[in-house]
């Protein structure tokens, strides 16, 4: 099994590509070892000293470190990923589901058409680009011209995430929907 690695815009996060499907649908963003009970793969990764976050995407895994240097952590992380996939264990524990993007959404009923367009732009233009950097971004709400988004994986805590939100996503949404005046991370 060959696992590729890619740098992300977040220096504390690396993207690992195992060459197979990781999550059939949805994503899973885990920020601590307690939440890792939902995923045997994440449990193995949190067992590596220095790992502080695990994000499972469609065909990639991003790992965030709290301390240590990548040349020292990377072999242990690669080993944990390889052991997991070679064992045949599931990525998600039984009765665990991936994150539901619709969970906790808020917007006024009269904004439903605008929200549908925002979600379509997120799905077709923004999320694929963000996934390429080892993260994900999901819609959380819309109120008074401001779109509220959740950044996950490599995007969470990334030094360039504010620029991505303000200059990239905000400009794109405003281009298609002039009523969008701002974008905020939740």
XYZ file of C-alpha atoms in Angstrom:
186
model
C 0.000 0.000 0.000
C 1.395 3.385 -1.010
C 0.191 6.491 0.859
C 0.937 9.873 -0.651
C 1.324 12.983 1.485
C 0.718 16.590 0.548
C 1.416 19.809 2.370
C -1.567 22.036 3.121
C -1.734 25.819 3.570
C -1.844 25.091 7.317
C 1.724 24.228 8.438
C 0.349 22.245 11.401
C -1.624 19.928 9.085
C -0.599 17.305 6.512
C -2.862 15.591 3.994
C -2.543 11.821 3.550
C -3.934 10.089 0.430
C -4.227 6.307 0.913
C -5.315 5.681 -2.692
C -8.757 4.447 -1.684
C -12.076 5.754 -0.412
C -11.892 6.928 3.187
C -15.467 8.206 3.691
C -18.148 6.996 1.299
C -20.174 10.115 2.018
C -19.859 13.075 4.336
C -16.840 14.063 6.383
C -15.724 13.628 9.969
C -13.773 16.291 11.868
C -12.366 15.117 15.188
C -10.580 17.534 17.496
C -9.788 15.249 20.443
C -9.183 11.613 21.358
C -12.591 11.307 23.087
C -14.439 12.017 19.840
C -12.252 9.470 18.059
C -14.364 6.664 19.485
C -16.527 7.197 16.382
C -13.695 5.952 14.149
C -11.195 3.103 14.647
C -8.904 4.862 12.142
C -8.999 8.109 14.127
C -8.346 6.187 17.354
C -5.130 4.803 15.843
C -4.073 8.260 14.711
C -4.764 9.883 18.079
C -2.562 7.156 19.553
C 0.413 8.857 17.877
C 1.975 11.343 20.294
C 1.583 14.904 19.029
C -1.612 14.360 16.976
C -4.284 16.898 17.942
C -6.806 16.611 15.117
C -8.011 14.181 12.459
C -10.229 15.019 9.499
C -11.611 12.250 7.296
C -12.602 13.292 3.771
C -13.806 11.347 0.763
C -10.396 10.015 -0.288
C -8.014 11.700 2.133
C -7.108 12.093 5.793
C -5.718 15.288 7.232
C -3.802 15.139 10.472
C -3.079 18.168 12.636
C -0.181 18.174 15.069
C 0.017 19.986 18.388
C 3.748 19.537 18.823
C 6.662 17.710 17.289
C 8.127 17.964 13.816
C 6.645 16.336 10.711
C 9.785 14.309 9.906
C 9.376 12.593 13.304
C 5.566 12.254 13.276
C 5.007 11.282 9.637
C 6.383 7.698 9.824
C 4.172 6.858 12.820
C 1.119 8.382 11.128
C 1.799 6.525 7.876
C 2.174 3.309 9.884
C -1.132 3.865 11.705
C -2.987 4.523 8.435
C -1.424 1.488 6.747
C -2.156 -0.803 9.724
C -5.772 0.342 9.758
C -6.446 -0.303 6.079
C -4.518 -3.587 6.069
C -6.560 -4.821 9.060
C -9.821 -4.458 7.152
C -11.400 -2.553 10.059
C -14.123 -0.047 9.158
C -13.315 3.673 9.066
C -16.426 4.440 11.128
C -17.572 2.473 14.167
C -20.976 0.824 13.927
C -23.860 3.238 14.527
C -21.604 6.226 13.764
C -22.517 8.626 11.018
C -20.494 11.260 9.241
C -21.090 14.919 10.041
C -24.450 16.113 8.822
C -23.989 19.381 6.984
C -27.584 20.438 7.635
C -27.297 20.082 11.411
C -28.049 23.351 13.212
C -28.639 25.501 10.120
C -30.329 28.859 10.517
C -31.893 31.242 8.010
C -35.213 33.015 7.515
C -37.794 31.180 5.393
C -37.911 34.095 2.936
C -34.160 33.570 2.293
C -34.599 29.940 1.212
C -33.901 30.661 -2.472
C -30.723 32.620 -1.627
C -29.592 29.831 0.715
C -30.151 27.226 -2.011
C -27.912 29.233 -4.360
C -25.252 29.640 -1.631
C -25.279 25.888 -0.987
C -25.036 25.140 -4.711
C -22.026 27.467 -5.084
C -20.397 25.905 -2.021
C -20.929 22.392 -3.369
C -19.850 23.004 -6.963
C -17.169 25.686 -6.746
C -15.814 26.074 -3.225
C -15.792 22.675 -1.493
C -13.810 20.912 -4.262
C -11.071 23.550 -4.017
C -11.012 23.411 -0.218
C -10.886 19.583 -0.286
C -7.823 19.882 -2.509
C -6.117 21.595 0.437
C -7.199 18.881 2.896
C -10.242 20.540 4.405
C -13.928 21.153 4.060
C -16.302 24.048 4.422
C -20.001 23.749 5.152
C -22.953 26.095 5.322
C -24.235 26.903 8.787
C -26.498 29.931 8.308
C -27.491 33.156 6.596
C -28.749 36.298 8.274
C -28.853 39.980 7.227
C -26.551 39.523 4.230
C -23.938 37.500 6.131
C -23.168 33.864 5.338
C -21.930 31.739 8.260
C -19.654 28.821 7.383
C -17.876 26.062 9.308
C -14.284 25.357 8.330
C -12.969 21.846 8.970
C -9.801 19.842 8.568
C -6.760 21.747 7.311
C -8.885 24.903 7.007
C -9.631 24.970 10.715
C -6.995 27.177 12.302
C -5.163 27.773 9.027
C -3.311 31.088 8.924
C -4.706 31.834 5.445
C -8.317 30.881 6.255
C -9.366 34.492 6.929
C -8.024 35.577 3.550
C -9.747 32.603 1.908
C -13.055 33.582 3.507
C -12.866 37.318 2.933
C -11.220 37.541 -0.459
C -12.122 34.291 -2.137
C -15.438 32.973 -0.879
C -17.016 36.326 -0.010
C -16.162 37.773 -3.436
C -17.446 34.701 -5.265
C -20.741 34.650 -3.366
C -21.203 38.417 -3.776
C -20.570 38.104 -7.527
C -23.471 35.669 -7.912
C -25.617 37.067 -5.071
C -25.162 40.826 -4.586
C -27.215 40.611 -1.371
C -24.353 38.695 0.289
C -22.313 41.380 2.064
C -20.101 39.242 4.281
C -18.861 35.783 5.203
C -17.985 34.690 8.745
C -16.478 31.507 10.155
C -18.447 29.875 12.963
